[in-house]
């Protein structure tokens, strides 16, 4: 995941260390990286391009990026208009900007950074749809996808039935299991690629967030974990500790293996800001999934919340 590279390597991580983390991931066999034009106004995309520069295997590493909403409002609302969020000319402009940032002739997966199915009934959708088709025909976009609104996977169910969309990105982790209900069955039926994001719940599922944790001023998680949320996150992470053992030796491993145990998930995009992160995360890609017994126990830890907007 490239969100942490919007500026430098991420909060508390230098630019060079951030690039080193990416290169370590690629050396370990990571072949998919996700970013967005909105991350540092293209800084994340340019950082990824630098990390890939000179690599003989660069063309085999898939890059997914995202078009930010033109009105810069997250999440998308049903009352919004696609003409204000993703007008046809803006979709082309953003795509070509990302191509320059990434120093590539084609984007492997281009995604809308927000979505709402209400747009499909608006007359302006056809012009946007036509531009998507043209960009694909021109070879500038290989595949189109949707990055669903945070904790709102149902807002894209209708769009994903359209042939133009081939992937969906969604929050999926130990706490947020809503995609299991409708999105994942649809993805399995349509053979959509599923990109699972936020596997660590912004760090809560690593056990590193404690009641007395102090975030740097430039770390947006200070707002995400404001008030008594840090204590609540710590309490819920501690409740998972008895589940550690032969199948997962750490909370981070448990969190990643839960996501990778879903047969619908195509890839997971944890942040890899430092080389140590890359080594730890890549080590979970050994094909082992959690047992049905442990998966059933983890279901009891589902937690309905949306700290992004609440």
PDB file of C-alpha atoms in Angstrom:
ATOM      1  CA  UNK A   1       0.000   0.000   0.000  1.00  0.00           C
ATOM      2  CA  UNK A   2       1.323   3.426  -0.991  1.00  0.00           C
ATOM      3  CA  UNK A   3      -0.801   5.685   1.217  1.00  0.00           C
ATOM      4  CA  UNK A   4       2.044   6.246   3.660  1.00  0.00           C
ATOM      5  CA  UNK A   5       4.187   7.759   0.932  1.00  0.00           C
ATOM      6  CA  UNK A   6       2.107  10.851   0.326  1.00  0.00           C
ATOM      7  CA  UNK A   7       4.964  12.847   1.800  1.00  0.00           C
ATOM      8  CA  UNK A   8       8.369  11.227   2.219  1.00  0.00           C
ATOM      9  CA  UNK A   9       8.142   7.670   3.494  1.00  0.00           C
ATOM     10  CA  UNK A  10       5.255   8.365   5.857  1.00  0.00           C
ATOM     11  CA  UNK A  11       4.982   9.739   9.393  1.00  0.00           C
ATOM     12  CA  UNK A  12       8.303   9.152  11.131  1.00  0.00           C
ATOM     13  CA  UNK A  13       9.868   7.589   8.020  1.00  0.00           C
ATOM     14  CA  UNK A  14      12.393   9.369   5.809  1.00  0.00           C
ATOM     15  CA  UNK A  15      12.078   9.497   2.020  1.00  0.00           C
ATOM     16  CA  UNK A  16      15.114   7.261   1.403  1.00  0.00           C
ATOM     17  CA  UNK A  17      13.942   4.716   3.982  1.00  0.00           C
ATOM     18  CA  UNK A  18      10.511   4.666   2.338  1.00  0.00           C
ATOM     19  CA  UNK A  19      12.059   3.870  -1.048  1.00  0.00           C
ATOM     20  CA  UNK A  20      14.254   1.227   0.588  1.00  0.00           C
ATOM     21  CA  UNK A  21      11.119  -0.357   2.052  1.00  0.00           C
ATOM     22  CA  UNK A  22       9.562  -0.575  -1.408  1.00  0.00           C
ATOM     23  CA  UNK A  23      12.689  -2.030  -2.982  1.00  0.00           C
ATOM     24  CA  UNK A  24      12.939  -4.604  -0.209  1.00  0.00           C
ATOM     25  CA  UNK A  25       9.332  -5.617  -0.867  1.00  0.00           C
ATOM     26  CA  UNK A  26      10.028  -6.031  -4.578  1.00  0.00           C
ATOM     27  CA  UNK A  27      13.182  -8.041  -3.854  1.00  0.00           C
ATOM     28  CA  UNK A  28      11.086 -10.359  -1.676  1.00  0.00           C
ATOM     29  CA  UNK A  29       8.673 -11.031  -4.524  1.00  0.00           C
ATOM     30  CA  UNK A  30       5.921  -8.475  -3.973  1.00  0.00           C
ATOM     31  CA  UNK A  31       4.364  -7.906  -7.410  1.00  0.00           C
ATOM     32  CA  UNK A  32       1.496  -5.511  -6.660  1.00  0.00           C
ATOM     33  CA  UNK A  33       1.538  -1.985  -5.245  1.00  0.00           C
ATOM     34  CA  UNK A  34      -1.416   0.338  -4.740  1.00  0.00           C
ATOM     35  CA  UNK A  35      -1.259   4.125  -4.663  1.00  0.00           C
ATOM     36  CA  UNK A  36      -3.344   7.170  -5.583  1.00  0.00           C
ATOM     37  CA  UNK A  37      -2.936  10.538  -7.255  1.00  0.00           C
ATOM     38  CA  UNK A  38      -4.260  12.155  -4.057  1.00  0.00           C
ATOM     39  CA  UNK A  39      -1.410  10.798  -1.926  1.00  0.00           C
ATOM     40  CA  UNK A  40       0.797  13.854  -1.668  1.00  0.00           C
ATOM     41  CA  UNK A  41      -0.541  15.244  -4.954  1.00  0.00           C
ATOM     42  CA  UNK A  42       1.284  12.532  -6.880  1.00  0.00           C
ATOM     43  CA  UNK A  43       4.294  12.225  -4.554  1.00  0.00           C
ATOM     44  CA  UNK A  44       3.471   8.604  -3.742  1.00  0.00           C
ATOM     45  CA  UNK A  45       3.233   7.718  -7.449  1.00  0.00           C
ATOM     46  CA  UNK A  46       6.569   9.396  -8.185  1.00  0.00           C
ATOM     47  CA  UNK A  47       8.199   7.620  -5.233  1.00  0.00           C
ATOM     48  CA  UNK A  48       7.032   4.250  -6.536  1.00  0.00           C
ATOM     49  CA  UNK A  49       8.383   5.106  -9.989  1.00  0.00           C
ATOM     50  CA  UNK A  50      11.758   5.935  -8.421  1.00  0.00           C
ATOM     51  CA  UNK A  51      11.789   2.670  -6.471  1.00  0.00           C
ATOM     52  CA  UNK A  52      11.155   0.740  -9.697  1.00  0.00           C
ATOM     53  CA  UNK A  53      13.649   2.693 -11.791  1.00  0.00           C
ATOM     54  CA  UNK A  54      16.359   0.495 -13.232  1.00  0.00           C
ATOM     55  CA  UNK A  55      14.803  -2.799 -12.133  1.00  0.00           C
ATOM     56  CA  UNK A  56      14.788  -5.497 -14.812  1.00  0.00           C
ATOM     57  CA  UNK A  57      11.528  -6.837 -13.353  1.00  0.00           C
ATOM     58  CA  UNK A  58       9.768  -3.437 -13.243  1.00  0.00           C
ATOM     59  CA  UNK A  59       7.279  -4.323 -15.980  1.00  0.00           C
ATOM     60  CA  UNK A  60       6.164  -7.436 -14.074  1.00  0.00           C
ATOM     61  CA  UNK A  61       5.152  -5.413 -11.000  1.00  0.00           C
ATOM     62  CA  UNK A  62       1.538  -4.283 -11.287  1.00  0.00           C
ATOM     63  CA  UNK A  63       0.644  -0.775 -10.165  1.00  0.00           C
ATOM     64  CA  UNK A  64      -2.857   0.270  -9.164  1.00  0.00           C
ATOM     65  CA  UNK A  65      -3.654   3.923  -8.635  1.00  0.00           C
ATOM     66  CA  UNK A  66      -6.782   6.014  -8.116  1.00  0.00           C
ATOM     67  CA  UNK A  67      -8.483   9.107  -9.474  1.00  0.00           C
ATOM     68  CA  UNK A  68      -9.397  11.450  -6.607  1.00  0.00           C
ATOM     69  CA  UNK A  69     -12.880  12.983  -6.591  1.00  0.00           C
ATOM     70  CA  UNK A  70     -12.718  16.336  -8.362  1.00  0.00           C
ATOM     71  CA  UNK A  71     -14.644  17.955  -5.512  1.00  0.00           C
ATOM     72  CA  UNK A  72     -12.194  16.296  -3.065  1.00  0.00           C
ATOM     73  CA  UNK A  73     -15.025  15.049  -0.834  1.00  0.00           C
ATOM     74  CA  UNK A  74     -14.657  11.671   0.870  1.00  0.00           C
ATOM     75  CA  UNK A  75     -16.842   9.627   1.095  1.00  0.00           C
ATOM     76  CA  UNK A  76     -19.107  10.076  -1.915  1.00  0.00           C
ATOM     77  CA  UNK A  77     -22.706  10.926  -1.044  1.00  0.00           C
ATOM     78  CA  UNK A  78     -25.865   9.798  -2.799  1.00  0.00           C
ATOM     79  CA  UNK A  79     -26.852  13.447  -3.384  1.00  0.00           C
ATOM     80  CA  UNK A  80     -23.617  14.204  -5.276  1.00  0.00           C
ATOM     81  CA  UNK A  81     -23.385  14.397  -9.063  1.00  0.00           C
ATOM     82  CA  UNK A  82     -20.873  12.459 -11.127  1.00  0.00           C
ATOM     83  CA  UNK A  83     -20.419  15.634 -13.176  1.00  0.00           C
ATOM     84  CA  UNK A  84     -18.924  17.207 -10.037  1.00  0.00           C
ATOM     85  CA  UNK A  85     -16.902  14.189  -8.963  1.00  0.00           C
ATOM     86  CA  UNK A  86     -15.714  12.280 -12.065  1.00  0.00           C
ATOM     87  CA  UNK A  87     -16.572  14.263 -15.228  1.00  0.00           C
ATOM     88  CA  UNK A  88     -15.207  12.719 -18.421  1.00  0.00           C
ATOM     89  CA  UNK A  89     -12.510  15.327 -19.122  1.00  0.00           C
ATOM     90  CA  UNK A  90     -11.244  15.146 -15.548  1.00  0.00           C
ATOM     91  CA  UNK A  91     -11.010  11.330 -15.667  1.00  0.00           C
ATOM     92  CA  UNK A  92      -8.719  11.601 -18.686  1.00  0.00           C
ATOM     93  CA  UNK A  93      -6.674  14.442 -17.190  1.00  0.00           C
ATOM     94  CA  UNK A  94      -6.096  12.613 -13.904  1.00  0.00           C
ATOM     95  CA  UNK A  95      -5.186   9.390 -15.681  1.00  0.00           C
ATOM     96  CA  UNK A  96      -2.606  11.092 -17.872  1.00  0.00           C
ATOM     97  CA  UNK A  97      -1.139  12.893 -14.848  1.00  0.00           C
ATOM     98  CA  UNK A  98      -0.713   9.556 -13.059  1.00  0.00           C
ATOM     99  CA  UNK A  99       0.941   8.069 -16.127  1.00  0.00           C
ATOM    100  CA  UNK A 100       3.523  10.840 -16.073  1.00  0.00           C
ATOM    101  CA  UNK A 101       4.083  10.443 -12.330  1.00  0.00           C
ATOM    102  CA  UNK A 102       4.502   6.685 -12.644  1.00  0.00           C
ATOM    103  CA  UNK A 103       6.656   6.999 -15.785  1.00  0.00           C
ATOM    104  CA  UNK A 104       4.577   4.332 -17.474  1.00  0.00           C
ATOM    105  CA  UNK A 105       2.672   4.047 -20.728  1.00  0.00           C
ATOM    106  CA  UNK A 106      -0.174   2.116 -19.133  1.00  0.00           C
ATOM    107  CA  UNK A 107      -1.797   1.917 -15.693  1.00  0.00           C
ATOM    108  CA  UNK A 108      -2.435  -1.690 -14.699  1.00  0.00           C
ATOM    109  CA  UNK A 109      -5.462  -0.868 -12.529  1.00  0.00           C
ATOM    110  CA  UNK A 110      -7.061   2.580 -12.530  1.00  0.00           C
ATOM    111  CA  UNK A 111      -9.645   3.050  -9.776  1.00  0.00           C
ATOM    112  CA  UNK A 112     -12.194   5.629  -8.753  1.00  0.00           C
ATOM    113  CA  UNK A 113     -11.142   6.716  -5.251  1.00  0.00           C
ATOM    114  CA  UNK A 114     -14.772   7.016  -4.109  1.00  0.00           C
ATOM    115  CA  UNK A 115     -18.015   5.718  -5.509  1.00  0.00           C
ATOM    116  CA  UNK A 116     -21.771   5.808  -5.197  1.00  0.00           C
ATOM    117  CA  UNK A 117     -24.165   3.786  -7.336  1.00  0.00           C
ATOM    118  CA  UNK A 118     -26.564   6.732  -7.517  1.00  0.00           C
ATOM    119  CA  UNK A 119     -24.329   8.103 -10.306  1.00  0.00           C
ATOM    120  CA  UNK A 120     -25.296   5.302 -12.683  1.00  0.00           C
ATOM    121  CA  UNK A 121     -28.741   6.876 -13.179  1.00  0.00           C
ATOM    122  CA  UNK A 122     -27.351  10.312 -14.002  1.00  0.00           C
ATOM    123  CA  UNK A 123     -27.047  11.283 -17.691  1.00  0.00           C
ATOM    124  CA  UNK A 124     -23.428  12.393 -17.283  1.00  0.00           C
ATOM    125  CA  UNK A 125     -22.373   8.837 -16.447  1.00  0.00           C
ATOM    126  CA  UNK A 126     -22.409   7.835 -20.121  1.00  0.00           C
ATOM    127  CA  UNK A 127     -19.733  10.400 -21.044  1.00  0.00           C
ATOM    128  CA  UNK A 128     -17.530   9.220 -18.172  1.00  0.00           C
ATOM    129  CA  UNK A 129     -18.144   5.598 -19.162  1.00  0.00           C
ATOM    130  CA  UNK A 130     -17.176   6.356 -22.770  1.00  0.00           C
ATOM    131  CA  UNK A 131     -13.923   8.013 -21.665  1.00  0.00           C
ATOM    132  CA  UNK A 132     -13.095   4.933 -19.606  1.00  0.00           C
ATOM    133  CA  UNK A 133     -13.625   2.741 -22.679  1.00  0.00           C
ATOM    134  CA  UNK A 134     -11.463   5.014 -24.817  1.00  0.00           C
ATOM    135  CA  UNK A 135      -8.615   5.080 -22.304  1.00  0.00           C
ATOM    136  CA  UNK A 136      -8.649   1.306 -22.276  1.00  0.00           C
ATOM    137  CA  UNK A 137      -8.713   1.118 -26.075  1.00  0.00           C
ATOM    138  CA  UNK A 138      -5.772   3.549 -26.215  1.00  0.00           C
ATOM    139  CA  UNK A 139      -3.802   1.263 -23.904  1.00  0.00           C
ATOM    140  CA  UNK A 140      -3.496   3.882 -21.184  1.00  0.00           C
ATOM    141  CA  UNK A 141      -5.569   1.821 -18.706  1.00  0.00           C
ATOM    142  CA  UNK A 142      -5.512  -1.979 -18.659  1.00  0.00           C
ATOM    143  CA  UNK A 143      -8.233  -2.531 -16.069  1.00  0.00           C
ATOM    144  CA  UNK A 144     -10.799  -0.350 -14.299  1.00  0.00           C
ATOM    145  CA  UNK A 145     -11.821  -0.698 -10.673  1.00  0.00           C
ATOM    146  CA  UNK A 146     -13.603   0.963  -7.778  1.00  0.00           C
ATOM    147  CA  UNK A 147     -12.186   1.757  -4.359  1.00  0.00           C
ATOM    148  CA  UNK A 148     -15.307   1.628  -2.202  1.00  0.00           C
ATOM    149  CA  UNK A 149     -16.225   4.219   0.399  1.00  0.00           C
ATOM    150  CA  UNK A 150     -14.767   3.477   3.827  1.00  0.00           C
ATOM    151  CA  UNK A 151     -16.894   0.863   5.600  1.00  0.00           C
ATOM    152  CA  UNK A 152     -19.589   1.176   2.878  1.00  0.00           C
ATOM    153  CA  UNK A 153     -19.058  -1.747   0.459  1.00  0.00           C
ATOM    154  CA  UNK A 154     -22.728  -1.748  -0.559  1.00  0.00           C
ATOM    155  CA  UNK A 155     -22.386   1.614  -2.358  1.00  0.00           C
ATOM    156  CA  UNK A 156     -20.768  -0.045  -5.402  1.00  0.00           C
ATOM    157  CA  UNK A 157     -22.699  -3.295  -5.855  1.00  0.00           C
ATOM    158  CA  UNK A 158     -24.583  -2.147  -8.962  1.00  0.00           C
ATOM    159  CA  UNK A 159     -21.583  -0.626 -10.727  1.00  0.00           C
ATOM    160  CA  UNK A 160     -19.531  -3.772 -10.229  1.00  0.00           C
ATOM    161  CA  UNK A 161     -21.954  -5.736 -12.396  1.00  0.00           C
ATOM    162  CA  UNK A 162     -20.917  -3.599 -15.397  1.00  0.00           C
ATOM    163  CA  UNK A 163     -18.269  -5.231 -17.622  1.00  0.00           C
ATOM    164  CA  UNK A 164     -16.044  -2.113 -17.546  1.00  0.00           C
ATOM    165  CA  UNK A 165     -15.197  -2.777 -13.884  1.00  0.00           C
ATOM    166  CA  UNK A 166     -12.903  -5.699 -13.119  1.00  0.00           C
ATOM    167  CA  UNK A 167     -11.619  -4.979  -9.602  1.00  0.00           C
ATOM    168  CA  UNK A 168     -12.902  -3.687  -6.296  1.00  0.00           C
ATOM    169  CA  UNK A 169     -10.912  -2.366  -3.343  1.00  0.00           C
ATOM    170  CA  UNK A 170     -12.500  -2.597   0.084  1.00  0.00           C
ATOM    171  CA  UNK A 171     -11.704  -2.410   3.792  1.00  0.00           C
ATOM    172  CA  UNK A 172     -11.547  -5.944   5.138  1.00  0.00           C
ATOM    173  CA  UNK A 173     -10.004  -7.005   8.428  1.00  0.00           C
ATOM    174  CA  UNK A 174     -10.674  -8.813  11.707  1.00  0.00           C
ATOM    175  CA  UNK A 175     -13.065  -6.059  12.769  1.00  0.00           C
ATOM    176  CA  UNK A 176     -14.764  -5.145   9.489  1.00  0.00           C
ATOM    177  CA  UNK A 177     -16.355  -8.284   7.992  1.00  0.00           C
ATOM    178  CA  UNK A 178     -19.188  -6.561   6.117  1.00  0.00           C
ATOM    179  CA  UNK A 179     -17.773  -7.482   2.665  1.00  0.00           C
ATOM    180  CA  UNK A 180     -18.548 -11.132   3.483  1.00  0.00           C
ATOM    181  CA  UNK A 181     -22.267 -10.372   3.348  1.00  0.00           C
ATOM    182  CA  UNK A 182     -22.861  -9.121  -0.212  1.00  0.00           C
ATOM    183  CA  UNK A 183     -19.707  -7.808  -1.877  1.00  0.00           C
ATOM    184  CA  UNK A 184     -17.607 -10.967  -1.697  1.00  0.00           C
ATOM    185  CA  UNK A 185     -20.356 -13.273  -3.011  1.00  0.00           C
ATOM    186  CA  UNK A 186     -20.841 -10.865  -5.932  1.00  0.00           C
ATOM    187  CA  UNK A 187     -17.095 -10.702  -6.570  1.00  0.00           C
ATOM    188  CA  UNK A 188     -16.886 -14.499  -6.592  1.00  0.00           C
ATOM    189  CA  UNK A 189     -19.805 -14.762  -9.013  1.00  0.00           C
ATOM    190  CA  UNK A 190     -18.369 -12.151 -11.403  1.00  0.00           C
ATOM    191  CA  UNK A 191     -14.722 -13.200 -10.918  1.00  0.00           C
ATOM    192  CA  UNK A 192     -13.701  -9.698  -9.855  1.00  0.00           C
ATOM    193  CA  UNK A 193     -10.263  -8.984  -8.489  1.00  0.00           C
ATOM    194  CA  UNK A 194     -10.538  -8.046  -4.796  1.00  0.00           C
ATOM    195  CA  UNK A 195      -7.971  -5.711  -3.225  1.00  0.00           C
ATOM    196  CA  UNK A 196      -8.248  -5.786   0.580  1.00  0.00           C
ATOM    197  CA  UNK A 197      -7.088  -2.616   2.303  1.00  0.00           C
ATOM    198  CA  UNK A 198      -6.556  -1.542   5.930  1.00  0.00           C
ATOM    199  CA  UNK A 199      -5.771  -5.082   7.170  1.00  0.00           C
ATOM    200  CA  UNK A 200      -4.281  -3.631  10.383  1.00  0.00           C
ATOM    201  CA  UNK A 201      -7.075  -1.088  11.054  1.00  0.00           C
ATOM    202  CA  UNK A 202      -4.565   1.765  10.828  1.00  0.00           C
ATOM    203  CA  UNK A 203      -2.307  -0.005  13.330  1.00  0.00           C
ATOM    204  CA  UNK A 204      -4.896  -1.027  15.909  1.00  0.00           C
ATOM    205  CA  UNK A 205      -4.651  -4.687  14.885  1.00  0.00           C
ATOM    206  CA  UNK A 206      -0.896  -4.770  15.399  1.00  0.00           C
ATOM    207  CA  UNK A 207      -1.297  -4.124  19.120  1.00  0.00           C
ATOM    208  CA  UNK A 208       0.974  -1.073  18.848  1.00  0.00           C
ATOM    209  CA  UNK A 209      -1.759   1.437  19.706  1.00  0.00           C
ATOM    210  CA  UNK A 210      -2.036   1.789  23.464  1.00  0.00           C
ATOM    211  CA  UNK A 211      -3.952   4.166  25.713  1.00  0.00           C
ATOM    212  CA  UNK A 212      -0.827   6.289  26.207  1.00  0.00           C
ATOM    213  CA  UNK A 213       0.321   6.290  22.556  1.00  0.00           C
ATOM    214  CA  UNK A 214       1.274   9.763  21.309  1.00  0.00           C
ATOM    215  CA  UNK A 215       1.191  10.355  17.565  1.00  0.00           C
ATOM    216  CA  UNK A 216       3.398  12.885  15.792  1.00  0.00           C
ATOM    217  CA  UNK A 217       1.771  16.132  14.703  1.00  0.00           C
ATOM    218  CA  UNK A 218       2.098  15.081  11.047  1.00  0.00           C
ATOM    219  CA  UNK A 219       0.427  11.699  11.653  1.00  0.00           C
ATOM    220  CA  UNK A 220      -3.286  11.855  10.810  1.00  0.00           C
ATOM    221  CA  UNK A 221      -3.913   8.844  13.047  1.00  0.00           C
ATOM    222  CA  UNK A 222      -3.926  11.269  15.962  1.00  0.00           C
ATOM    223  CA  UNK A 223      -7.417  12.213  14.829  1.00  0.00           C
ATOM    224  CA  UNK A 224      -8.458   8.653  13.945  1.00  0.00           C
ATOM    225  CA  UNK A 225      -7.559   7.486  17.464  1.00  0.00           C
ATOM    226  CA  UNK A 226      -8.732  10.612  19.279  1.00  0.00           C
ATOM    227  CA  UNK A 227     -10.359  10.670  22.700  1.00  0.00           C
ATOM    228  CA  UNK A 228     -10.745   7.289  24.367  1.00  0.00           C
ATOM    229  CA  UNK A 229     -10.370   5.405  21.076  1.00  0.00           C
ATOM    230  CA  UNK A 230      -6.774   4.391  21.784  1.00  0.00           C
ATOM    231  CA  UNK A 231      -7.800   2.659  25.004  1.00  0.00           C
ATOM    232  CA  UNK A 232     -10.671   0.891  23.216  1.00  0.00           C
ATOM    233  CA  UNK A 233      -8.363  -0.222  20.395  1.00  0.00           C
ATOM    234  CA  UNK A 234      -5.849  -1.570  22.913  1.00  0.00           C
ATOM    235  CA  UNK A 235      -8.548  -3.454  24.814  1.00  0.00           C
ATOM    236  CA  UNK A 236      -9.848  -5.139  21.675  1.00  0.00           C
ATOM    237  CA  UNK A 237      -6.343  -5.994  20.442  1.00  0.00           C
ATOM    238  CA  UNK A 238      -5.499  -7.559  23.810  1.00  0.00           C
ATOM    239  CA  UNK A 239      -8.642  -9.693  23.534  1.00  0.00           C
ATOM    240  CA  UNK A 240      -7.105 -11.300  20.428  1.00  0.00           C
ATOM    241  CA  UNK A 241      -3.882 -12.332  22.176  1.00  0.00           C
ATOM    242  CA  UNK A 242      -5.248 -15.689  23.452  1.00  0.00           C
ATOM    243  CA  UNK A 243      -5.781 -16.715  19.814  1.00  0.00           C
ATOM    244  CA  UNK A 244      -2.078 -16.568  18.994  1.00  0.00           C
ATOM    245  CA  UNK A 245      -0.186 -19.824  18.677  1.00  0.00           C
ATOM    246  CA  UNK A 246       0.879 -22.232  15.956  1.00  0.00           C
ATOM    247  CA  UNK A 247      -1.246 -20.576  13.260  1.00  0.00           C
ATOM    248  CA  UNK A 248      -0.071 -17.016  13.926  1.00  0.00           C
ATOM    249  CA  UNK A 249       2.634 -15.874  16.312  1.00  0.00           C
ATOM    250  CA  UNK A 250       1.804 -12.150  16.347  1.00  0.00           C
ATOM    251  CA  UNK A 251      -1.246  -9.925  15.991  1.00  0.00           C
ATOM    252  CA  UNK A 252       0.086  -8.572  12.700  1.00  0.00           C
ATOM    253  CA  UNK A 253       0.429 -12.072  11.297  1.00  0.00           C
ATOM    254  CA  UNK A 254      -3.020 -13.016  12.558  1.00  0.00           C
ATOM    255  CA  UNK A 255      -4.520  -9.928  10.907  1.00  0.00           C
ATOM    256  CA  UNK A 256      -2.910 -10.641   7.533  1.00  0.00           C
ATOM    257  CA  UNK A 257      -3.687 -14.357   7.579  1.00  0.00           C
ATOM    258  CA  UNK A 258      -7.350 -13.619   8.298  1.00  0.00           C
ATOM    259  CA  UNK A 259      -7.548 -11.533   5.119  1.00  0.00           C
ATOM    260  CA  UNK A 260      -5.580 -14.014   3.031  1.00  0.00           C
ATOM    261  CA  UNK A 261      -7.766 -16.879   4.252  1.00  0.00           C
ATOM    262  CA  UNK A 262     -10.673 -15.553   2.188  1.00  0.00           C
ATOM    263  CA  UNK A 263     -10.736 -17.352  -1.181  1.00  0.00           C
ATOM    264  CA  UNK A 264     -12.235 -14.212  -2.740  1.00  0.00           C
ATOM    265  CA  UNK A 265      -9.356 -11.881  -1.835  1.00  0.00           C
ATOM    266  CA  UNK A 266      -6.836 -11.453  -4.665  1.00  0.00           C
ATOM    267  CA  UNK A 267      -4.283  -9.367  -2.779  1.00  0.00           C
ATOM    268  CA  UNK A 268      -3.857  -7.411   0.435  1.00  0.00           C
ATOM    269  CA  UNK A 269      -2.123  -4.028   0.649  1.00  0.00           C
ATOM    270  CA  UNK A 270      -0.582  -3.437   4.087  1.00  0.00           C
ATOM    271  CA  UNK A 271       1.704  -0.454   4.426  1.00  0.00           C
ATOM    272  CA  UNK A 272       5.406  -1.230   4.018  1.00  0.00           C
ATOM    273  CA  UNK A 273       7.102   2.003   5.068  1.00  0.00           C
ATOM    274  CA  UNK A 274      10.311   0.395   6.294  1.00  0.00           C
ATOM    275  CA  UNK A 275      12.325  -2.631   5.098  1.00  0.00           C
ATOM    276  CA  UNK A 276      11.450  -4.431   8.341  1.00  0.00           C
ATOM    277  CA  UNK A 277       7.741  -3.989   7.555  1.00  0.00           C
ATOM    278  CA  UNK A 278       8.283  -5.425   4.087  1.00  0.00           C
ATOM    279  CA  UNK A 279      10.085  -8.482   5.420  1.00  0.00           C
ATOM    280  CA  UNK A 280       7.443  -9.175   8.078  1.00  0.00           C
ATOM    281  CA  UNK A 281       4.487  -8.733   5.742  1.00  0.00           C
ATOM    282  CA  UNK A 282       5.952 -10.651   2.814  1.00  0.00           C
ATOM    283  CA  UNK A 283       6.734 -13.540   5.142  1.00  0.00           C
ATOM    284  CA  UNK A 284       2.992 -14.192   5.537  1.00  0.00           C
ATOM    285  CA  UNK A 285       2.614 -14.930   1.819  1.00  0.00           C
ATOM    286  CA  UNK A 286       3.471 -18.596   2.218  1.00  0.00           C
ATOM    287  CA  UNK A 287       0.088 -20.013   1.223  1.00  0.00           C
ATOM    288  CA  UNK A 288      -0.984 -21.001   4.730  1.00  0.00           C
ATOM    289  CA  UNK A 289      -4.540 -20.052   5.703  1.00  0.00           C
ATOM    290  CA  UNK A 290      -6.209 -20.105   9.106  1.00  0.00           C
ATOM    291  CA  UNK A 291      -8.168 -23.144  10.234  1.00  0.00           C
ATOM    292  CA  UNK A 292     -11.960 -23.094  10.227  1.00  0.00           C
ATOM    293  CA  UNK A 293     -11.859 -23.332  14.006  1.00  0.00           C
ATOM    294  CA  UNK A 294      -9.767 -20.182  14.371  1.00  0.00           C
ATOM    295  CA  UNK A 295     -11.755 -18.338  11.710  1.00  0.00           C
ATOM    296  CA  UNK A 296     -14.927 -19.029  13.650  1.00  0.00           C
ATOM    297  CA  UNK A 297     -13.383 -17.650  16.836  1.00  0.00           C
ATOM    298  CA  UNK A 298     -12.302 -14.506  15.001  1.00  0.00           C
ATOM    299  CA  UNK A 299     -15.858 -13.840  13.837  1.00  0.00           C
ATOM    300  CA  UNK A 300     -16.765 -13.014  17.425  1.00  0.00           C
ATOM    301  CA  UNK A 301     -14.368 -10.061  17.279  1.00  0.00           C
ATOM    302  CA  UNK A 302     -16.214  -8.216  14.491  1.00  0.00           C
ATOM    303  CA  UNK A 303     -16.639  -4.561  15.413  1.00  0.00           C
ATOM    304  CA  UNK A 304     -18.953  -2.101  13.668  1.00  0.00           C
ATOM    305  CA  UNK A 305     -17.457   1.387  13.579  1.00  0.00           C
ATOM    306  CA  UNK A 306     -16.367   4.141  11.188  1.00  0.00           C
ATOM    307  CA  UNK A 307     -13.742   6.287  12.843  1.00  0.00           C
ATOM    308  CA  UNK A 308     -12.976   8.006   9.527  1.00  0.00           C
ATOM    309  CA  UNK A 309     -16.186  10.049   9.695  1.00  0.00           C
ATOM    310  CA  UNK A 310     -17.630   9.563  13.181  1.00  0.00           C
TER     311      UNK A 310
END
